[in-house]
């Protein structure tokens, strides 16, 4: 048995090392590209290692663009979205999973249905609504919908609540908790992995979103990072290594946040409520 | 917290019909969704359904034309191509990503040295936006300076045009999408795997189960809920993928230039976007959206039927 | 307890937010009425780097001159700008005056979004003093836009590469055939062999004779000077399937096969299809005026001349008149104020000069364009007169209301011919069929 687990580890290591290599090579190559001069960038045969490392590419990009503003906007949108999604989705999902109320099933079918509606269908009418509310060219349309329980999160959290044995419910009821208290005290703590998943998911979607910012934002000082970078393409003909530098620079803030949050996600995932 | 309840109650309690306390709580707790449903879903949906039966260029009022948009759609060769490409992309992408993610999650779900590094390595692509991926992918796929062709030529093969080759473009885009997405899915699986109680494995080991048997009879049933969710969601989002193809196949962010060469990477959402926003055929675009919706609805219903067969829930 | 109270509060908050959002929608419309004198107009333009600052400056000057008009601006990068503009027109929230890409003027004019400014032009402008007004004229002689700056195509060439190959610079006597012969001498493969040498490898080109991309800086000038084109005079019918187009296409495909012209897959190597010339990977290009900026920035040693003649001596310079459009849905008061801005832009010498200094576009006002300020501005003195001379044989890109849509169909088909996946005849026939359908869908009710 000891041997078997050793063998398993060896296989695992090989698989993971190989796949990590595949994951990182493109990033490293791009990072090297971002540090080249244009001559080196377009040299044939390819010159892999820049000589010297042109760190000033990054300084130039920083000077020429409003990267800090873009990052701040992305941050605001993402954080507000994550908070909204966690609160609203779990609450709604709990009601669907554990409470009995009229029209529950038909409502839930609608949730599933809306999950399948291509968001683009609703862009124009939704734009008209936000326009009426005077919220166009603000960050609000980018996060407010997350506070109103998006179907993905509801679905995810409902699956999680369904997997929890019903006995917990009854125990809480005997303690005199109302459904809301049961939800907060009993159910939520047991679903940390799913909450973590939802956090990651919302974080990713919002941080990388391109379509909605393109439609709702027009002033450059409201741009989020992805469209900020996109708006630079074509800005530097014959200096494309700057574009690579700009793109990688836009990655830095989220990378830092991720490296910190990583710990939390792991903890959330490992301290599961199920025994 | 009686005070809060008192404050909230009158809002929802207009109907004198008796609702049980649980029913009241139920409605109260789904209220965010109800608001969204009425304001941001029902109205937009009704509007877009109406558009799909109209000629609507956004700049002038919609004009009712009956089912013409739908009949045109049936005969539109680019729509057929987009439909096929969307299926092709999804069928390559979903299984490839799911299987790889599961393999990686299982491999990572143990005490390995450098575990954290591996997890981070796989997750960095996930946090890249598609605009970042564009430049990262170029380091590999650039026909002249890219790593892929450099290696091919070193091995004595012909360099490939990657993103400008009609036959290669979808598989290449899928590979890039897997590269970007597999880490995220791996984390979901990992969270699911860590929910599997260790004592179940121990019990299985005492009964003499090997790696495969443990995987098949302990791991798979216990993460089937997660897997199902992941499958449904990836299928749905893949069917609607737009950003990757827009960013990676367009010139200078011009939507009308995306989807090439010769529509080889045209997918439904991109076609919809082009028709609607670039060519101002919002009615036609809405019709595409509704067809897309019907297809997705069908696929999801099939998946839900299958769910009963293989997803295991703890009683 | 603490948790649930927080949750309850947040729930309340979200309810209140939702209701107050529904409530406040009526208020926002009210404040537009209390304007006795002051008019506020929204001006939209797409950004182009350093030009934005200058634009803001000019707007400040305008406000100083017209104290009763207040201008708010909306700007965004090119593709975002137009995507948003369409949504805004739909939501009746579009700027009162906006800068339109020249190729998109008909899109807005023919759909009723652009105001007919014929009367104002007759009243306020002396038409002979300006370049390009007529490029925005529709078939019935109405004007829907006024040029902001003109882009016109000429031949750019890299002097160093010509010197190195020991060939003469291009001049106004050149034909397209001559261009291709010279381009072959300027094309060099990875082994240093020229396209005129034996053993030249057209699959691994390091320096192209000429870069060739898309419509304006690619096939349209060739097609037109060979006597072909895409649409008829009326701009409502396709004339794609013609002998002239076939000849022109043969010229292009021939050049691409020899590796002398960049084909669509060659351009895939560059982050931007505009890169080969400024980065010194191509010896020639067809370029609109704005390309001067990129070429100056990378510091290559280049000059410009007029585009070559076709086989029958016909010339064609593609023109894009980027223009101010006044919103057709704006109130009369705002539209008048918006026109003041347009007038300010084209008539004021100061404005024209300051804009010309940026080197973004050929100035609209002829007196400014023909002055030293334009012709000899910048450190790099190139033959800018070539751009002005080109107005004699300039034409639009067959722009109409469905321009971007037929262009996509056309490109899809001829790109296949460029990549040798289909024959020229088939590509043109198929393009003809598809473009016809696009045109009929829109124009034949």
Coordinates of N, CA, C and O in Angstrom, one line a residue, chain A residues 4 9 12-13 16-17 19-20 22-23 25-27 29-30 33 41-42 46 48 91-92 94-95 99-102 107 110-111 113-126 128-130 145 148-150 152 155-156 159 178-180 183 200-201 204 208 210-211 226 230 233-234 247 250 254-255 258-259 262 266 269 272, chain B residues 19 22-23 25-27 29-30 32-34 36-37 39-41 43-45 48 56 58 104 107-108 110-113 116 118-124 126-129 131-132 135-136 138-140 145 147 150 179-180 182 184 187 194-195 209 229 233 236 240 242-243 247 252 269 272-273 277 282 289 292-293 296-297 300 304 313:
Chain A
X4 N 2.1 1.8 -3.5 CA 1.1 2.3 -4.4 C 0.9 3.8 -4.3 O 0.8 4.5 -5.3
X9 N 1.9 9.2 -6.4 CA 2.4 10.6 -6.3 C 3.3 10.9 -7.4 O 3.3 12.0 -8.0
X12 N 1.3 11.7 -10.4 CA 0.6 13.0 -10.2 C 1.6 14.1 -10.5 O 1.3 15.1 -11.2
X13 N 2.8 13.9 -10.0 CA 3.9 14.9 -10.2 C 4.2 15.1 -11.6 O 4.2 16.3 -12.1
X16 N 1.3 17.0 -13.3 CA 1.2 18.4 -12.9 C 2.3 19.2 -13.4 O 2.1 20.3 -13.9
X17 N 3.5 18.6 -13.4 CA 4.7 19.4 -13.8 C 4.5 19.7 -15.3 O 4.7 20.9 -15.7
X19 N 1.9 19.8 -17.1 CA 0.8 20.8 -17.4 C 1.1 22.2 -16.9 O 0.8 23.2 -17.5
X20 N 1.8 22.3 -15.8 CA 2.3 23.6 -15.3 C 3.2 24.3 -16.4 O 3.1 25.5 -16.6
X22 N 3.1 23.8 -19.6 CA 2.2 24.2 -20.7 C 1.5 25.5 -20.3 O 1.3 26.4 -21.1
X23 N 1.1 25.6 -19.0 CA 0.4 26.8 -18.6 C 1.3 28.1 -18.6 O 0.9 29.1 -19.0
X25 N 4.5 28.5 -20.0 CA 5.3 28.9 -21.2 C 4.8 30.1 -21.9 O 5.6 31.1 -22.2
X26 N 3.6 30.1 -22.3 CA 3.1 31.3 -23.1 C 3.2 32.6 -22.3 O 3.6 33.6 -22.8
X27 N 3.0 32.5 -21.0 CA 3.1 33.7 -20.1 C 4.5 34.2 -20.1 O 4.8 35.4 -20.2
X29 N 6.9 33.6 -22.3 CA 7.3 34.1 -23.6 C 6.8 35.5 -23.8 O 7.5 36.4 -24.3
X30 N 5.5 35.7 -23.4 CA 4.9 37.0 -23.6 C 5.7 38.0 -22.7 O 6.0 39.1 -23.1
X33 N 8.7 38.9 -24.4 CA 8.4 39.8 -25.5 C 8.2 41.2 -25.1 O 8.6 42.2 -25.8
X41 N 12.0 42.2 -31.0 CA 10.6 41.6 -31.0 C 10.3 41.0 -32.4 O 9.6 40.0 -32.5
X42 N 10.8 41.6 -33.5 CA 10.5 41.1 -34.8 C 11.7 40.4 -35.5 O 11.6 40.1 -36.6
X46 N 14.2 34.0 -34.3 CA 13.6 34.6 -33.1 C 14.7 34.7 -32.0 O 15.5 33.8 -31.8
X48 N 15.0 34.9 -28.2 CA 14.1 34.6 -27.1 C 14.4 35.5 -25.9 O 13.5 36.0 -25.3
X91 N -29.1 33.8 -0.7 CA -30.4 34.0 -0.1 C -31.5 33.4 -1.0 O -32.4 32.6 -0.5
X92 N -31.5 33.8 -2.2 CA -32.6 33.3 -3.1 C -32.5 31.8 -3.3 O -33.5 31.1 -3.2
X94 N -31.4 29.6 -1.2 CA -31.9 28.9 0.0 C -33.4 28.8 0.0 O -33.9 27.7 0.3
X95 N -34.1 29.9 -0.4 CA -35.5 29.8 -0.5 C -35.9 28.8 -1.5 O -36.9 28.0 -1.2
X99 N -37.3 26.2 1.3 CA -38.6 26.7 1.8 C -39.7 26.4 0.8 O -39.5 26.1 -0.3
X100 N -40.9 26.3 1.4 CA -42.1 26.0 0.6 C -42.9 27.3 0.4 O -43.2 27.9 1.4
X101 N -43.1 27.7 -0.8 CA -44.0 28.9 -1.0 C -44.6 28.7 -2.4 O -44.1 28.0 -3.2
X102 N -45.8 29.4 -2.6 CA -46.5 29.2 -3.8 C -45.7 29.6 -5.0 O -44.8 30.5 -4.9
X107 N -41.3 29.3 -10.6 CA -40.2 30.4 -10.5 C -38.8 29.8 -10.7 O -38.0 30.4 -11.4
X110 N -38.1 29.2 -14.2 CA -37.8 30.5 -14.9 C -36.3 30.8 -14.7 O -35.6 31.4 -15.5
X111 N -35.8 30.5 -13.4 CA -34.4 30.8 -13.2 C -33.5 30.0 -14.2 O -32.6 30.5 -14.9
X113 N -34.5 28.9 -17.0 CA -34.7 29.4 -18.3 C -33.9 30.6 -18.6 O -33.2 30.7 -19.6
X114 N -33.8 31.5 -17.6 CA -33.1 32.8 -17.9 C -31.6 32.5 -18.0 O -30.9 33.2 -18.6
X115 N -31.2 31.4 -17.4 CA -29.8 31.0 -17.5 C -29.4 30.8 -18.9 O -28.2 30.9 -19.3
X116 N -30.4 30.4 -19.7 CA -30.1 30.0 -21.1 C -30.3 31.2 -22.1 O -30.1 31.0 -23.3
X117 N -30.8 32.3 -21.6 CA -31.1 33.4 -22.5 C -29.8 34.1 -22.8 O -29.1 34.5 -21.9
X118 N -29.4 34.2 -24.1 CA -28.2 34.9 -24.4 C -28.3 36.3 -24.0 O -29.2 37.0 -24.3
X119 N -27.3 36.8 -23.1 CA -27.4 38.1 -22.6 C -27.6 39.2 -23.7 O -28.2 40.2 -23.4
X120 N -27.0 38.9 -24.8 CA -27.1 39.9 -25.9 C -28.5 40.3 -26.3 O -28.8 41.4 -26.7
X121 N -29.4 39.3 -26.1 CA -30.8 39.5 -26.5 C -31.3 40.8 -25.7 O -32.2 41.5 -26.3
X122 N -30.8 40.9 -24.5 CA -31.4 41.9 -23.7 C -30.7 43.2 -23.6 O -31.0 44.2 -23.0
X123 N -29.6 43.3 -24.4 CA -28.7 44.5 -24.3 C -29.4 45.8 -24.6 O -29.4 46.7 -23.8
X124 N -30.1 45.8 -25.7 CA -30.8 47.0 -26.1 C -31.8 47.5 -25.1 O -31.8 48.6 -24.6
X125 N -32.8 46.6 -24.8 CA -33.8 47.0 -23.9 C -33.2 47.4 -22.5 O -33.6 48.4 -21.9
X126 N -32.2 46.6 -22.1 CA -31.6 47.0 -20.8 C -30.9 48.3 -20.8 O -31.0 49.1 -19.9
X128 N -31.9 50.7 -22.6 CA -32.9 51.7 -22.5 C -33.3 52.0 -21.1 O -33.6 53.1 -20.7
X129 N -33.4 50.9 -20.3 CA -33.8 51.1 -18.9 C -32.7 51.9 -18.2 O -33.1 52.9 -17.5
X130 N -31.5 51.6 -18.3 CA -30.4 52.3 -17.6 C -30.3 53.7 -18.1 O -30.0 54.6 -17.3
X145 N -26.8 44.5 -11.4 CA -27.5 43.2 -11.6 C -27.1 42.1 -10.7 O -27.8 41.2 -10.4
X148 N -29.1 41.4 -7.7 CA -30.4 40.9 -7.9 C -30.4 39.5 -8.3 O -31.2 39.0 -9.1
X149 N -29.5 38.7 -7.7 CA -29.4 37.3 -7.9 C -29.4 36.8 -9.3 O -30.4 36.6 -10.0
X150 N -28.2 36.7 -9.9 CA -28.0 36.1 -11.2 C -28.2 34.6 -11.2 O -27.9 33.9 -10.2
X152 N -26.9 32.0 -12.5 CA -25.8 31.0 -12.3 C -25.6 30.8 -10.8 O -25.5 29.6 -10.3
X155 N -28.4 28.9 -9.0 CA -28.3 27.5 -9.4 C -27.2 26.8 -8.6 O -27.4 25.7 -8.0
X156 N -26.0 27.4 -8.6 CA -24.9 26.8 -7.9 C -25.2 26.6 -6.4 O -25.0 25.6 -5.8
X159 N -27.8 23.9 -5.6 CA -27.2 22.5 -5.6 C -26.5 22.3 -4.3 O -26.6 21.2 -3.7
X178 N -36.0 31.3 12.8 CA -36.9 31.5 11.7 C -36.0 31.1 10.4 O -34.8 30.9 10.5
X179 N -36.7 30.9 9.3 CA -36.0 30.5 8.1 C -34.7 31.3 7.8 O -33.7 30.7 7.4
X180 N -34.8 32.6 8.0 CA -33.7 33.4 7.6 C -32.5 33.2 8.5 O -31.4 33.1 8.1
X183 N -30.9 29.9 7.7 CA -30.1 30.1 6.5 C -28.7 30.7 6.9 O -27.7 30.1 6.5
X200 N -15.0 33.3 -6.9 CA -14.1 33.2 -8.0 C -14.8 33.5 -9.3 O -14.3 34.3 -10.1
X201 N -15.9 32.9 -9.5 CA -16.7 33.0 -10.7 C -17.0 34.5 -11.0 O -16.8 35.0 -12.1
X204 N -13.9 36.6 -11.7 CA -13.4 36.4 -13.1 C -14.3 37.1 -14.1 O -13.8 37.8 -15.0
X208 N -13.0 40.4 -16.2 CA -12.6 40.3 -17.6 C -13.7 40.7 -18.6 O -13.5 40.6 -19.8
X210 N -16.0 42.3 -21.2 CA -15.7 43.2 -22.3 C -17.0 43.9 -22.8 O -17.1 45.1 -23.1
X211 N -18.0 43.0 -23.0 CA -19.2 43.5 -23.7 C -19.9 44.7 -23.0 O -20.2 45.7 -23.6
X226 N -9.9 45.6 -19.2 CA -9.9 45.0 -20.5 C -10.2 45.9 -21.7 O -9.5 45.9 -22.7
X230 N -7.8 47.2 -24.7 CA -8.3 47.0 -26.1 C -8.2 48.4 -26.8 O -8.0 48.4 -28.0
X233 N -4.9 49.0 -28.6 CA -4.4 48.3 -29.8 C -4.5 49.2 -31.0 O -5.5 49.9 -31.2
X234 N -3.5 49.3 -31.7 CA -3.5 50.2 -32.8 C -2.9 51.6 -32.5 O -2.7 52.4 -33.3
X247 N -0.6 44.9 -21.7 CA -1.5 43.8 -21.4 C -1.0 43.1 -20.1 O -1.8 42.9 -19.2
X250 N -1.7 45.1 -17.0 CA -3.1 45.0 -16.6 C -3.4 43.8 -15.8 O -4.4 43.7 -15.1
X254 N -4.7 42.1 -10.5 CA -5.5 41.0 -10.1 C -4.6 39.8 -9.7 O -5.0 39.0 -8.9
X255 N -3.4 39.8 -10.2 CA -2.5 38.7 -9.8 C -2.2 38.8 -8.4 O -2.2 37.9 -7.6
X258 N -5.2 38.0 -6.3 CA -5.4 36.5 -6.4 C -4.4 35.8 -5.4 O -4.8 34.9 -4.7
X259 N -3.1 36.2 -5.4 CA -2.2 35.5 -4.6 C -2.5 35.6 -3.1 O -2.3 34.7 -2.4
X262 N -6.0 33.5 -2.7 CA -5.7 32.1 -2.8 C -5.8 31.4 -1.5 O -6.5 30.4 -1.4
X266 N -8.6 28.4 -0.5 CA -8.2 27.0 0.0 C -8.8 26.7 1.3 O -9.4 25.7 1.6
X269 N -12.4 26.1 1.1 CA -12.7 24.8 0.5 C -12.5 23.7 1.4 O -13.2 22.7 1.5
X272 N -15.0 22.4 5.1 CA -16.3 22.3 4.6 C -17.3 21.9 5.8 O -16.9 21.4 6.8
Chain B
X19 N -50.8 33.7 3.9 CA -49.6 32.9 3.5 C -49.0 32.4 4.8 O -49.0 33.0 5.8
X22 N -43.6 30.4 6.5 CA -42.6 30.0 5.7 C -42.7 30.5 4.3 O -41.8 31.0 3.6
X23 N -44.0 30.6 3.8 CA -44.3 31.1 2.5 C -43.9 32.6 2.4 O -43.3 33.0 1.4
X25 N -41.6 34.1 4.2 CA -40.1 34.1 4.2 C -39.6 33.8 2.8 O -38.7 34.4 2.3
X26 N -40.3 32.8 2.2 CA -39.8 32.4 0.9 C -39.9 33.5 -0.1 O -38.9 33.8 -0.8
X27 N -41.0 34.2 -0.1 CA -41.2 35.3 -1.1 C -40.2 36.4 -0.8 O -39.6 37.0 -1.7
X29 N -37.3 36.2 0.6 CA -35.9 35.9 0.3 C -35.7 35.7 -1.2 O -34.6 35.9 -1.7
X30 N -36.7 35.4 -2.0 CA -36.5 35.4 -3.4 C -36.7 36.8 -4.1 O -36.6 37.0 -5.3
X32 N -35.1 39.6 -4.4 CA -34.1 40.2 -5.3 C -34.3 39.6 -6.7 O -34.3 40.3 -7.7
X33 N -34.5 38.3 -6.7 CA -34.7 37.7 -8.0 C -35.9 38.2 -8.7 O -36.0 38.4 -9.9
X34 N -37.0 38.3 -7.9 CA -38.3 38.8 -8.5 C -38.1 40.2 -9.2 O -38.6 40.4 -10.3
X36 N -35.4 41.5 -10.3 CA -34.6 41.4 -11.5 C -35.5 40.8 -12.6 O -35.4 41.2 -13.8
X37 N -36.3 39.8 -12.2 CA -37.1 39.1 -13.2 C -38.1 40.1 -13.9 O -38.2 40.1 -15.2
X39 N -38.1 43.6 -13.8 CA -37.5 44.8 -14.4 C -36.5 44.5 -15.5 O -36.6 45.1 -16.6
X40 N -35.5 43.6 -15.2 CA -34.4 43.5 -16.1 C -34.5 42.2 -17.0 O -33.6 42.0 -17.8
X41 N -35.5 41.4 -16.8 CA -35.7 40.3 -17.7 C -36.9 40.3 -18.5 O -36.9 40.2 -19.7
X43 N -39.3 42.5 -19.2 CA -39.5 43.6 -20.2 C -38.5 43.5 -21.3 O -38.9 43.5 -22.5
X44 N -37.2 43.3 -21.1 CA -36.3 43.2 -22.2 C -36.6 42.0 -23.1 O -36.5 42.1 -24.3
X45 N -37.0 40.9 -22.4 CA -37.3 39.7 -23.2 C -38.5 40.0 -24.2 O -38.5 39.7 -25.3
X48 N -37.4 42.1 -27.0 CA -36.6 41.5 -28.0 C -37.4 40.5 -28.8 O -37.1 40.2 -30.0
X56 N -35.9 46.2 -37.6 CA -35.6 47.2 -36.6 C -34.1 47.5 -36.7 O -33.2 46.7 -36.5
X58 N -32.7 50.1 -35.0 CA -32.3 50.8 -33.8 C -32.5 52.3 -34.0 O -32.7 53.0 -33.0
X104 N -6.5 16.8 -13.5 CA -5.6 17.7 -12.7 C -6.0 17.8 -11.3 O -5.2 17.8 -10.3
X107 N -5.1 14.8 -9.4 CA -3.7 14.7 -9.2 C -3.3 15.7 -8.1 O -2.4 15.5 -7.3
X108 N -4.0 16.8 -8.0 CA -3.6 17.8 -7.0 C -4.2 17.6 -5.6 O -3.8 18.2 -4.7
X110 N -4.0 16.0 -3.0 CA -3.2 15.2 -2.0 C -2.1 16.1 -1.5 O -1.9 17.2 -2.1
X111 N -1.4 15.6 -0.5 CA -0.3 16.5 0.0 C 0.9 16.4 -0.9 O 1.7 15.4 -0.7
X112 N 1.0 17.3 -1.8 CA 2.2 17.3 -2.7 C 3.1 18.5 -2.3 O 2.6 19.5 -1.9
X113 N 4.4 18.3 -2.5 CA 5.2 19.5 -2.3 C 5.0 20.5 -3.5 O 4.8 20.0 -4.6
X116 N 0.9 24.6 -3.8 CA 0.4 25.9 -4.0 C 0.9 26.5 -5.3 O 0.1 27.1 -6.1
X118 N 1.6 24.9 -8.0 CA 0.9 24.2 -9.1 C -0.4 24.9 -9.3 O -0.9 25.1 -10.4
X119 N -1.1 25.1 -8.2 CA -2.4 25.6 -8.2 C -2.4 27.0 -8.9 O -3.2 27.4 -9.7
X120 N -1.4 27.8 -8.4 CA -1.3 29.1 -9.0 C -0.9 29.1 -10.5 O -1.5 29.8 -11.3
X121 N 0.0 28.2 -10.8 CA 0.3 28.1 -12.2 C -0.9 27.9 -13.1 O -1.0 28.4 -14.2
X122 N -1.8 27.0 -12.6 CA -2.9 26.7 -13.5 C -4.0 27.8 -13.4 O -4.9 27.8 -14.3
X123 N -3.9 28.6 -12.4 CA -5.0 29.6 -12.3 C -4.6 30.9 -12.9 O -5.5 31.7 -13.2
X124 N -3.4 31.2 -13.2 CA -3.0 32.5 -13.7 C -3.7 32.7 -15.1 O -4.3 33.8 -15.3
X126 N -6.5 31.8 -15.9 CA -7.9 32.1 -15.7 C -8.2 33.6 -15.4 O -9.1 34.2 -15.8
X127 N -7.2 34.2 -14.7 CA -7.4 35.6 -14.3 C -7.0 36.6 -15.4 O -7.2 37.8 -15.3
X128 N -6.5 36.0 -16.5 CA -6.2 36.9 -17.6 C -7.5 37.3 -18.4 O -8.3 36.4 -18.6
X129 N -7.7 38.5 -18.7 CA -8.8 38.8 -19.6 C -8.4 38.4 -21.0 O -7.3 38.2 -21.3
X131 N -8.2 40.1 -23.5 CA -7.3 41.0 -24.2 C -5.8 40.7 -23.8 O -4.9 40.8 -24.6
X132 N -5.7 40.2 -22.6 CA -4.3 39.8 -22.2 C -4.0 38.5 -22.9 O -2.9 38.3 -23.5
X135 N -2.4 38.8 -26.4 CA -1.0 39.0 -26.6 C -0.1 37.9 -26.1 O 1.0 37.6 -26.6
X136 N -0.7 37.1 -25.1 CA 0.1 36.0 -24.6 C 0.0 34.9 -25.7 O 1.1 34.3 -26.0
X138 N -0.2 35.2 -28.8 CA 0.6 35.6 -29.9 C 2.0 35.2 -29.7 O 2.7 34.9 -30.7
X139 N 2.5 35.1 -28.5 CA 3.9 34.7 -28.3 C 4.1 33.3 -28.8 O 5.2 32.9 -29.2
X140 N 3.0 32.5 -28.7 CA 3.1 31.1 -29.2 C 2.7 31.0 -30.7 O 3.3 30.3 -31.5
X145 N 7.1 34.8 -35.5 CA 8.0 34.9 -34.3 C 7.5 33.9 -33.2 O 8.1 33.8 -32.2
X147 N 6.5 30.7 -30.8 CA 7.2 29.5 -30.3 C 6.7 28.2 -31.1 O 7.5 27.4 -31.4
X150 N 8.4 28.0 -34.4 CA 9.8 27.8 -34.2 C 10.1 26.3 -33.9 O 11.0 25.7 -34.5
X179 N -6.6 26.2 -22.4 CA -5.5 26.8 -21.6 C -6.0 27.8 -20.6 O -5.6 27.8 -19.5
X180 N -6.9 28.6 -21.0 CA -7.4 29.7 -20.2 C -8.3 29.2 -19.1 O -8.3 29.6 -18.0
X182 N -9.1 25.8 -18.0 CA -9.0 24.5 -17.3 C -8.7 24.7 -15.8 O -9.2 24.0 -14.9
X184 N -9.7 27.1 -13.8 CA -10.9 27.5 -13.0 C -11.7 26.2 -12.7 O -12.2 26.0 -11.6
X187 N -10.3 24.1 -10.1 CA -10.5 24.6 -8.7 C -11.9 24.2 -8.2 O -12.1 23.7 -7.1
X194 N -12.5 17.9 -2.1 CA -12.2 18.1 -0.7 C -13.4 17.9 0.2 O -13.3 17.8 1.4
X195 N -14.6 17.9 -0.4 CA -15.8 17.6 0.3 C -15.9 16.1 0.5 O -16.8 15.7 1.3
X209 N -9.7 -1.6 -2.4 CA -10.0 -0.9 -3.6 C -8.7 -0.2 -4.1 O -8.0 0.3 -3.3
X229 N -23.2 20.3 -12.6 CA -23.3 21.7 -12.7 C -22.3 22.3 -13.7 O -22.6 23.1 -14.5
X233 N -23.2 24.3 -17.1 CA -22.8 25.7 -17.2 C -21.8 25.9 -18.4 O -21.9 26.9 -19.1
X236 N -23.5 25.8 -21.7 CA -24.3 27.1 -21.9 C -23.4 28.2 -22.3 O -23.6 29.0 -23.2
X240 N -22.5 30.4 -25.9 CA -22.7 31.8 -26.1 C -21.3 32.6 -26.1 O -21.3 33.8 -26.0
X242 N -18.3 34.6 -27.1 CA -18.2 35.7 -28.0 C -16.9 36.5 -27.8 O -16.2 36.7 -28.8
X243 N -16.5 36.7 -26.6 CA -15.4 37.6 -26.3 C -14.1 37.0 -26.9 O -13.3 37.8 -27.5
X247 N -12.1 39.0 -29.7 CA -10.8 39.6 -29.5 C -9.7 39.0 -30.3 O -8.8 39.6 -30.9
X252 N -7.8 45.2 -34.9 CA -8.0 46.4 -34.2 C -9.3 46.6 -33.6 O -9.9 47.7 -33.6
X269 N -23.0 33.8 -31.5 CA -23.0 35.1 -30.8 C -22.3 36.2 -31.6 O -22.8 37.3 -31.6
X272 N -24.6 37.2 -34.4 CA -25.7 38.0 -33.8 C -25.2 39.4 -33.5 O -25.8 40.4 -33.9
X273 N -24.0 39.5 -32.9 CA -23.5 40.8 -32.6 C -23.2 41.6 -33.9 O -23.6 42.8 -33.9
X277 N -25.4 44.9 -34.1 CA -24.7 46.1 -33.7 C -23.9 46.7 -34.9 O -23.8 47.9 -34.9
X282 N -31.2 44.7 -36.0 CA -31.5 44.3 -34.6 C -32.6 43.2 -34.6 O -32.6 42.3 -33.8
X289 N -31.0 35.3 -31.7 CA -30.9 35.1 -30.2 C -32.0 34.1 -29.8 O -31.7 33.2 -29.0
X292 N -31.0 30.6 -30.8 CA -30.0 30.2 -29.9 C -30.6 29.7 -28.6 O -30.2 28.7 -28.0
X293 N -31.5 30.5 -28.1 CA -32.2 30.2 -26.8 C -32.9 28.9 -26.9 O -32.8 28.0 -26.0
X296 N -30.4 26.0 -26.8 CA -29.8 25.9 -25.4 C -30.8 25.2 -24.5 O -30.5 24.4 -23.7
X297 N -32.1 25.7 -24.7 CA -33.1 25.1 -23.8 C -33.2 23.6 -24.0 O -33.2 22.8 -23.1
X300 N -30.2 21.8 -22.5 CA -30.3 21.8 -21.0 C -31.3 20.8 -20.5 O -31.1 20.1 -19.5
X304 N -30.7 17.7 -18.0 CA -31.4 17.6 -16.8 C -32.0 16.2 -16.7 O -32.0 15.6 -15.6
X313 N -27.2 12.2 -4.9 CA -27.4 13.2 -3.8 C -27.5 12.4 -2.5 O -28.1 11.4 -2.4

